[in-house]
């Protein structure tokens, strides 16, 4: 335990853990993730992800903050030996059940991502995959990036596919004035401390949470992310920005390629997600 995070930050992470434990059964019951078979899990991936990841057969992949394992099982089906890691015991339990029922071989570990090196027995991986709602739960990207670097073999790759900080900066949906306008309402850059969110209702459909109704998020701009990754000794090979999202976050969004969604043509063309590919140099020590 204790990779350079203060006790007060650890307390916020514990609050998030309780919140995710309580969200989990709601997410399993919801059609949002489609774990009942109503959505092909391949649809959670953009076409460019497979280009960037390359051949996965026989490669060791760890999926950090894997939640129900929706994406984790797809990585395994593509031929990788996959480990999913998540802080939520309830999520890991459901992910194990769902993988078993789907006949997919995945190892799941319950741990805080900041403790991943120890929790995974100092194993090394060819790919660290994460994102789609993960980075906002990381208080300090420089601490996280060092964990990622320690998880990678020399030559291994970090792949982060994440909601763009510009998307997070846009106003709440639906907006209070009832019009679906793109307005900057939230921080793009970090203020260095957590943003407290009322998480009484999660982002899927379903009932209200009753006890762990608060979650904590940290905003991180693209510059902060790339700097943390470079400072951890990784080399950035690609940084994509895309105007597509895997689900219609705003009511006005329209169907796009691969079952994804984008804003109407009449709206400004802005990035809604990014994908960062970074590699640990082959000739690195450790
Ligand atoms: C929105 S999900 C992202 C995963 C996946 N893309 C998805 O949409 O299902 C966020 C996950 O991050 C996990 N999480 C949050 N903080 C964490 C931490 N410090 N260590 C490990 N997992 C964490 C939560 O338990 C949750 O399962």
Coordinates of C-alpha atoms and ligand atoms in Angstrom, one line a residue:
X1 CA 0.0 0.0 0.0
X2 CA 0.8 3.6 -0.1
X3 CA 2.4 4.6 -3.4
X4 CA 2.8 8.3 -2.7
X5 CA -0.8 9.1 -1.9
X6 CA -1.8 10.9 1.3
X7 CA -4.2 9.3 3.7
X8 CA -6.9 11.9 2.9
X9 CA -6.7 11.1 -0.8
X10 CA -6.9 7.3 0.1
X11 CA -10.1 8.1 2.1
X12 CA -11.7 9.6 -1.1
X13 CA -10.6 6.5 -3.0
X14 CA -12.3 4.4 -0.4
X15 CA -15.5 6.4 -0.8
X16 CA -15.3 5.8 -4.5
X17 CA -14.9 2.1 -3.9
X18 CA -18.1 2.0 -1.8
X19 CA -19.8 4.0 -4.5
X20 CA -18.8 1.5 -7.2
X21 CA -19.8 -1.4 -5.1
X22 CA -23.2 0.1 -4.9
X23 CA -23.4 1.0 -8.6
X24 CA -22.4 -2.5 -9.7
X25 CA -25.7 -4.4 -9.3
X26 CA -27.5 -1.4 -11.0
X27 CA -25.1 -1.6 -13.9
X28 CA -25.5 -5.4 -14.2
X29 CA -29.3 -5.0 -14.3
X30 CA -29.2 -2.1 -16.8
X31 CA -29.2 -2.4 -20.6
X32 CA -26.4 0.2 -20.8
X33 CA -23.5 -2.3 -20.7
X34 CA -25.6 -5.0 -22.4
X35 CA -24.2 -7.7 -20.2
X36 CA -27.5 -9.6 -20.7
X37 CA -26.4 -10.0 -24.4
X38 CA -28.3 -7.0 -25.7
X39 CA -25.1 -5.2 -26.8
X40 CA -22.2 -6.8 -28.6
X41 CA -19.2 -5.9 -26.3
X42 CA -17.0 -5.4 -29.4
X43 CA -19.1 -2.2 -29.9
X44 CA -17.3 -0.7 -26.9
X45 CA -14.2 -0.5 -29.0
X46 CA -13.5 1.9 -31.8
X47 CA -12.0 0.5 -35.0
X48 CA -8.7 2.5 -34.4
X49 CA -8.1 0.7 -31.1
X50 CA -7.4 -2.6 -32.9
X51 CA -5.0 -0.8 -35.3
X52 CA -3.2 0.8 -32.4
X53 CA -3.1 -2.4 -30.2
X54 CA -1.9 -4.6 -33.1
X55 CA -2.0 -8.4 -32.8
X56 CA -3.0 -9.5 -29.3
X57 CA -2.6 -13.3 -29.6
X58 CA -0.4 -14.7 -26.9
X59 CA 0.3 -11.3 -25.3
X60 CA -0.1 -10.5 -21.6
X61 CA -2.6 -7.7 -21.1
X62 CA -3.7 -6.1 -17.9
X63 CA -7.0 -4.1 -18.0
X64 CA -6.9 -1.5 -15.2
X65 CA -10.2 -0.3 -13.7
X66 CA -12.1 -3.0 -15.6
X67 CA -15.4 -2.7 -13.8
X68 CA -17.7 -5.5 -15.2
X69 CA -15.1 -6.7 -17.6
X70 CA -17.2 -5.7 -20.6
X71 CA -14.0 -4.8 -22.6
X72 CA -11.8 -7.3 -20.7
X73 CA -13.5 -10.3 -22.2
X74 CA -13.2 -8.9 -25.7
X75 CA -9.4 -8.5 -25.3
X76 CA -9.3 -12.1 -24.2
X77 CA -11.4 -13.2 -27.1
X78 CA -8.9 -11.5 -29.4
X79 CA -6.3 -14.0 -28.1
X80 CA -4.6 -12.1 -25.2
X81 CA -3.9 -13.6 -21.8
X82 CA -5.9 -11.0 -19.8
X83 CA -6.0 -9.9 -16.2
X84 CA -8.6 -7.4 -15.1
X85 CA -8.1 -5.2 -12.0
X86 CA -10.6 -3.1 -10.2
X87 CA -11.0 -1.7 -6.7
X88 CA -14.6 -2.7 -6.4
X89 CA -15.1 -6.2 -4.9
X90 CA -18.7 -6.3 -6.3
X91 CA -17.4 -5.4 -9.8
X92 CA -14.7 -8.1 -9.7
X93 CA -17.2 -10.7 -8.5
X94 CA -19.7 -9.9 -11.3
X95 CA -16.9 -9.7 -13.9
X96 CA -15.7 -13.2 -12.8
X97 CA -19.3 -14.5 -13.1
X98 CA -19.9 -12.9 -16.5
X99 CA -16.6 -14.2 -18.0
X100 CA -17.3 -17.7 -16.6
X101 CA -20.8 -17.7 -18.2
X102 CA -19.4 -16.5 -21.5
X103 CA -16.7 -19.2 -21.4
X104 CA -13.9 -16.7 -21.5
X105 CA -10.7 -17.2 -19.5
X106 CA -9.8 -14.0 -17.6
X107 CA -8.1 -13.5 -14.3
X108 CA -9.7 -10.8 -12.1
X109 CA -8.0 -9.1 -9.2
X110 CA -9.5 -6.8 -6.7
X111 CA -7.1 -3.9 -5.9
X112 CA -6.6 -0.2 -6.0
X113 CA -4.7 0.6 -9.2
X114 CA -2.1 2.4 -7.1
X115 CA -1.3 -1.0 -5.5
X116 CA -1.4 -2.9 -8.8
X117 CA 2.3 -3.8 -8.9
X118 CA 2.1 -5.6 -5.6
X119 CA -1.4 -7.0 -6.1
X120 CA -0.3 -8.6 -9.4
X121 CA 2.7 -10.2 -7.8
X122 CA 5.2 -7.9 -9.7
X123 CA 4.1 -9.6 -13.0
X124 CA 5.0 -7.7 -16.1
X125 CA 2.7 -7.2 -19.1
X126 CA 3.0 -6.5 -22.8
X127 CA 0.0 -4.1 -22.7
X128 CA -1.7 -2.0 -20.0
X129 CA -5.1 -1.1 -21.3
X130 CA -7.4 1.4 -19.5
X131 CA -10.0 4.1 -20.0
X132 CA -13.6 4.9 -20.9
X133 CA -14.3 6.4 -17.5
X134 CA -11.1 5.5 -15.6
X135 CA -8.7 8.4 -15.6
X136 CA -11.2 10.7 -13.7
X137 CA -10.8 8.5 -10.7
X138 CA -7.0 9.0 -10.5
X139 CA -5.9 11.7 -8.1
X140 CA -2.3 12.1 -9.3
X141 CA -1.4 11.0 -12.8
X142 CA 2.4 11.1 -12.1
X143 CA 1.9 8.4 -9.4
X144 CA -0.4 6.4 -11.7
X145 CA 2.1 6.6 -14.6
X146 CA 4.9 5.2 -12.5
X147 CA 2.7 2.3 -11.6
X148 CA 1.9 1.7 -15.3
X149 CA 5.6 1.9 -16.2
X150 CA 6.4 -0.7 -13.5
X151 CA 3.7 -3.0 -14.9
X152 CA 5.2 -3.0 -18.4
X153 CA 7.9 -5.2 -19.8
X154 CA 10.5 -3.3 -21.8
X155 CA 8.9 -2.8 -25.2
X156 CA 5.4 -3.0 -23.7
X157 CA 2.7 -0.5 -24.4
X158 CA 0.3 1.6 -22.4
X159 CA -3.0 2.3 -24.2
X160 CA -5.5 4.8 -22.7
X161 CA -8.8 5.3 -24.5
X162 CA -10.6 7.9 -22.6
X163 CA -13.3 10.5 -22.6
X164 CA -11.7 13.8 -23.6
X165 CA -11.3 16.4 -20.9
X166 CA -13.1 18.8 -23.2
X167 CA -16.2 16.5 -23.0
X168 CA -16.0 16.5 -19.2
X169 CA -15.8 20.3 -19.3
X170 CA -19.1 20.6 -21.2
X171 CA -22.3 21.3 -19.3
X172 CA -24.5 18.8 -17.6
X173 CA -26.9 16.8 -19.6
X174 CA -29.7 17.7 -19.8
X175 CA -28.8 21.4 -19.3
X176 CA -30.8 23.4 -16.8
X177 CA -32.2 25.6 -19.5
X178 CA -33.6 22.6 -21.4
X179 CA -31.6 23.3 -24.5
X180 CA -29.0 20.8 -25.7
X181 CA -26.2 23.4 -26.2
X182 CA -22.5 22.8 -25.9
X183 CA -21.4 25.1 -23.1
X184 CA -18.2 25.0 -21.1
X185 CA -19.5 24.5 -17.5
X186 CA -16.8 22.5 -15.8
X187 CA -13.0 22.7 -15.3
X188 CA -10.8 21.4 -18.1
X189 CA -7.6 21.7 -16.1
X190 CA -7.1 20.2 -12.6
X191 CA -7.4 22.4 -9.6
X192 CA -5.2 19.8 -7.8
X193 CA -8.0 18.6 -5.6
X194 CA -11.0 16.3 -5.9
X195 CA -14.4 17.3 -7.3
X196 CA -17.2 15.9 -5.2
X197 CA -20.1 14.5 -7.3
X198 CA -23.6 13.6 -6.2
X199 CA -23.7 10.0 -7.4
X200 CA -27.2 9.2 -6.0
X201 CA -28.0 8.2 -9.6
X202 CA -25.4 6.5 -11.7
X203 CA -25.0 7.1 -15.5
X204 CA -27.1 4.1 -16.5
X205 CA -30.8 3.8 -15.9
X206 CA -31.9 2.2 -12.7
X207 CA -32.8 3.1 -9.1
X208 CA -31.1 5.5 -6.7
X209 CA -28.2 4.5 -4.6
X210 CA -29.0 4.6 -0.9
X211 CA -25.8 4.8 1.1
X212 CA -22.5 5.5 -0.8
X213 CA -24.1 8.4 -2.9
X214 CA -20.9 10.5 -3.3
X215 CA -18.0 10.0 -5.6
X216 CA -14.8 11.9 -6.2
X217 CA -13.2 12.8 -9.5
X218 CA -10.1 14.6 -10.6
X219 CA -9.9 16.5 -13.8
X220 CA -6.8 16.0 -16.0
X221 CA -6.0 17.9 -19.2
X222 CA -4.2 16.2 -22.1
X223 CA -1.0 18.1 -21.3
X224 CA -1.0 16.8 -17.7
X225 CA -1.5 13.2 -19.0
X226 CA 1.2 13.3 -21.6
X227 CA 3.7 14.9 -19.3
X228 CA 3.1 12.3 -16.6
X229 CA 3.5 9.5 -19.1
X230 CA 6.7 10.9 -20.5
X231 CA 8.1 11.6 -17.0
X232 CA 7.5 8.0 -16.1
X233 CA 9.9 7.0 -18.9
X234 CA 7.4 6.0 -21.6
X235 CA 7.6 7.2 -25.2
X236 CA 4.4 8.5 -26.8
X237 CA 3.8 6.9 -30.2
X238 CA 0.3 8.2 -30.9
X239 CA -2.3 10.6 -29.6
X240 CA -5.6 10.4 -31.4
X241 CA -8.6 12.6 -30.8
X242 CA -12.0 11.5 -32.1
X243 CA -15.4 13.1 -32.4
X244 CA -17.1 9.8 -31.6
X245 CA -18.4 8.3 -28.4
X246 CA -19.6 4.7 -27.7
X247 CA -22.9 5.9 -26.4
X248 CA -25.1 9.0 -26.9
X249 CA -24.0 11.2 -24.0
X250 CA -26.2 14.1 -25.3
X251 CA -29.7 13.8 -26.6
X252 CA -28.8 15.4 -30.0
X253 CA -26.0 12.8 -30.8
X254 CA -26.5 10.8 -34.0
X255 CA -25.4 7.3 -35.0
X256 CA -21.9 7.0 -36.4
X257 CA -19.6 4.2 -37.6
X258 CA -19.2 1.0 -35.5
X259 CA -22.4 1.6 -33.5
X260 CA -20.8 4.8 -32.0
X261 CA -22.3 8.3 -31.9
X262 CA -21.3 11.9 -32.8
X263 CA -22.7 15.4 -32.4
X264 CA -24.8 16.7 -35.3
X265 CA -23.0 18.2 -38.3
X266 CA -24.4 21.6 -37.3
X267 CA -22.3 21.6 -34.0
X268 CA -18.7 22.6 -33.7
X269 CA -16.4 19.6 -34.4
X270 CA -14.7 18.9 -31.1
X271 CA -12.9 15.8 -29.7
X272 CA -15.0 13.7 -27.4
X273 CA -12.5 10.9 -26.8
X274 CA -8.7 10.5 -27.1
X275 CA -6.5 7.5 -27.4
X276 CA -2.9 7.6 -26.2
X277 CA -0.4 4.9 -27.2
X278 CA 2.9 5.0 -25.3
X279 CA 5.7 2.5 -25.0
X280 CA 8.4 1.5 -22.5
X281 CA 11.7 1.6 -24.3
X282 CA 13.3 -1.8 -25.0
X283 CA 16.6 -0.8 -23.5
X284 CA 15.1 0.4 -20.2
X285 CA 16.4 -0.7 -16.8
X286 CA 13.9 -2.5 -14.6
Ligands
LIG1 C1 -16.6 3.7 -15.6 S1 -15.7 2.3 -15.0 C2 -14.5 2.2 -16.3 C3 -14.3 0.8 -16.8 C4 -14.9 0.5 -18.1 N1 -14.4 1.3 -19.2 C5 -16.4 0.5 -18.1 O1 -17.0 1.5 -18.6 O2 -17.0 -0.4 -17.5 C6 -14.7 2.9 -13.7 C7 -14.1 1.8 -12.8 O3 -13.0 2.3 -12.1 C8 -12.9 1.6 -10.9 N2 -12.0 2.4 -10.0 C9 -12.2 3.6 -9.5 N3 -11.1 4.0 -8.8 C10 -10.2 2.9 -8.8 C11 -9.0 2.7 -8.2 N4 -8.4 3.6 -7.4 N5 -8.4 1.5 -8.4 C12 -9.0 0.6 -9.2 N6 -10.2 0.7 -9.8 C13 -10.8 1.9 -9.6 C14 -14.3 1.5 -10.4 O4 -14.5 0.6 -9.4 C15 -15.0 1.2 -11.7 O5 -15.2 -0.1 -11.8

